[in-house]
Amino acid sequence: MKRKLEISELIFKVFSYTFLTVFALLCLYPFLYAVSASISGRHAVEYQELIIFPKDIQFEAFAAMFGNNQFWNAYSNTLFLTIYGTIWSLGVSILGGYALSKKRLLFRKAFNFFLVFTMWFSAGIVPQYLNYLATKTVFNAVGIMDDKWLVVIAMGMAAMNIILLRNAFENVPSEIEEAAIVDGATEMQVLSKVFIPMSKSTIATVALFFAISRWNGYFWARQMISNTNEQPLQVFIRNQLEQYTDLEQLGGWTAPYAPDSIIFALIVCSIIPILIIYPFIQKYFAKGTNAGGVKE
């Protein structure tokens, strides 16, 4: 038998659902507008006649984008940075979190302090940039000339994600680890057979954090990757925005779609992979964040 809600509870629920609905619509609106602007006619976009639904529907902006080889090259570069960057960063974070979760680790408190210290205080952009330049010199000396590997390897650390994994590993019962050791498991077998399977939610959450960070990475990719053929999609979108803005200002734009339409089409295509992947990982998200963020 359901309990009858009190007036205060009813008011709270109505307010909560209303607030969440409005907030969800506000988050969804920019994406809907981008879709509408990407397939609307030039006049409707340039004179800001769009609110939600498209006008004078056309798909020539998408056709022009899909016919641009530089777009596909930038897309492949973004996939490279996302896939390899996520694998590398996740591997480093799992090893770091596992080591820091062990009380027998020498200087464990000092390592944990320095890890948290980097979250409180940052050296700034200039020292970080000089560090990446030095790393690039080392890579070139050993024969790694592709600057994409610099973004993948040199940016593989994230203190917050290591802490999440460390806390998740600390919540694994010590009895299970001891049983595995008694059965003759090595340190790597304990990690791969015990800790990783029992921390799948946190690992999936951290992997999502890394993937989104690599997919949306713009600033350092633009600073460190000088070759335009190696630049990712986000840098390509920025370059196209500057190019089409200049054409519009000079009066050299004759296409039936607005310059902004192709930019919105690029933005929509850059969001689609995250929209496809996120629903499959969403079920791990809240559980993984709680497991990694709260220490029992």
Short mmCIF file of C-alpha atoms in Angstrom, two decimals, residues 69-82 136 140 143-152 217-218 220-236 239:
data_model
loop_
_atom_site.label_atom_id
_atom_site.label_comp_id
_atom_site.label_asym_id
_atom_site.label_seq_id
_atom_site.Cartn_x
_atom_site.Cartn_y
_atom_site.Cartn_z
CA ASN A 69 39.15 14.67 -47.79
CA GLN A 70 40.62 16.83 -45.04
CA PHE A 71 37.51 16.19 -42.95
CA TRP A 72 37.99 12.41 -43.13
CA ASN A 73 41.70 12.79 -42.46
CA ALA A 74 40.96 14.89 -39.35
CA TYR A 75 38.33 12.38 -38.26
CA SER A 76 40.81 9.50 -38.54
CA ASN A 77 43.36 11.52 -36.53
CA THR A 78 40.76 12.08 -33.79
CA LEU A 79 39.96 8.37 -33.71
CA PHE A 80 43.69 7.63 -33.44
CA LEU A 81 44.14 10.05 -30.53
CA THR A 82 40.99 8.82 -28.79
CA LYS A 136 58.97 16.13 -28.50
CA ASN A 140 62.29 12.83 -32.47
CA GLY A 143 62.69 8.19 -34.33
CA ILE A 144 59.08 9.06 -33.38
CA MET A 145 58.29 11.85 -35.82
CA ASP A 146 54.48 11.63 -35.69
CA ASP A 147 53.34 14.39 -33.32
CA LYS A 148 50.11 12.50 -32.58
CA TRP A 149 52.11 10.12 -30.40
CA LEU A 150 53.27 13.11 -28.36
CA VAL A 151 49.66 13.95 -27.52
CA VAL A 152 48.93 10.28 -26.77
CA GLY A 217 41.05 17.80 -27.09
CA TYR A 218 41.81 21.05 -28.90
CA TRP A 220 47.37 21.11 -26.90
CA ALA A 221 46.63 19.36 -30.17
CA ARG A 222 46.76 22.72 -31.94
CA GLN A 223 49.90 23.79 -30.08
CA MET A 224 51.90 20.58 -30.48
CA ILE A 225 50.75 19.17 -33.84
CA SER A 226 52.09 21.50 -36.52
CA ASN A 227 51.40 19.26 -39.52
CA THR A 228 47.87 19.97 -40.75
CA ASN A 229 47.55 16.39 -42.01
CA GLU A 230 47.94 15.14 -38.43
CA GLN A 231 45.60 17.57 -36.69
CA PRO A 232 42.40 16.20 -35.13
CA LEU A 233 38.80 17.10 -35.87
CA GLN A 234 38.50 19.84 -33.24
CA VAL A 235 41.44 21.76 -34.70
CA PHE A 236 40.03 21.20 -38.19
CA ASN A 239 40.43 26.21 -38.92
#
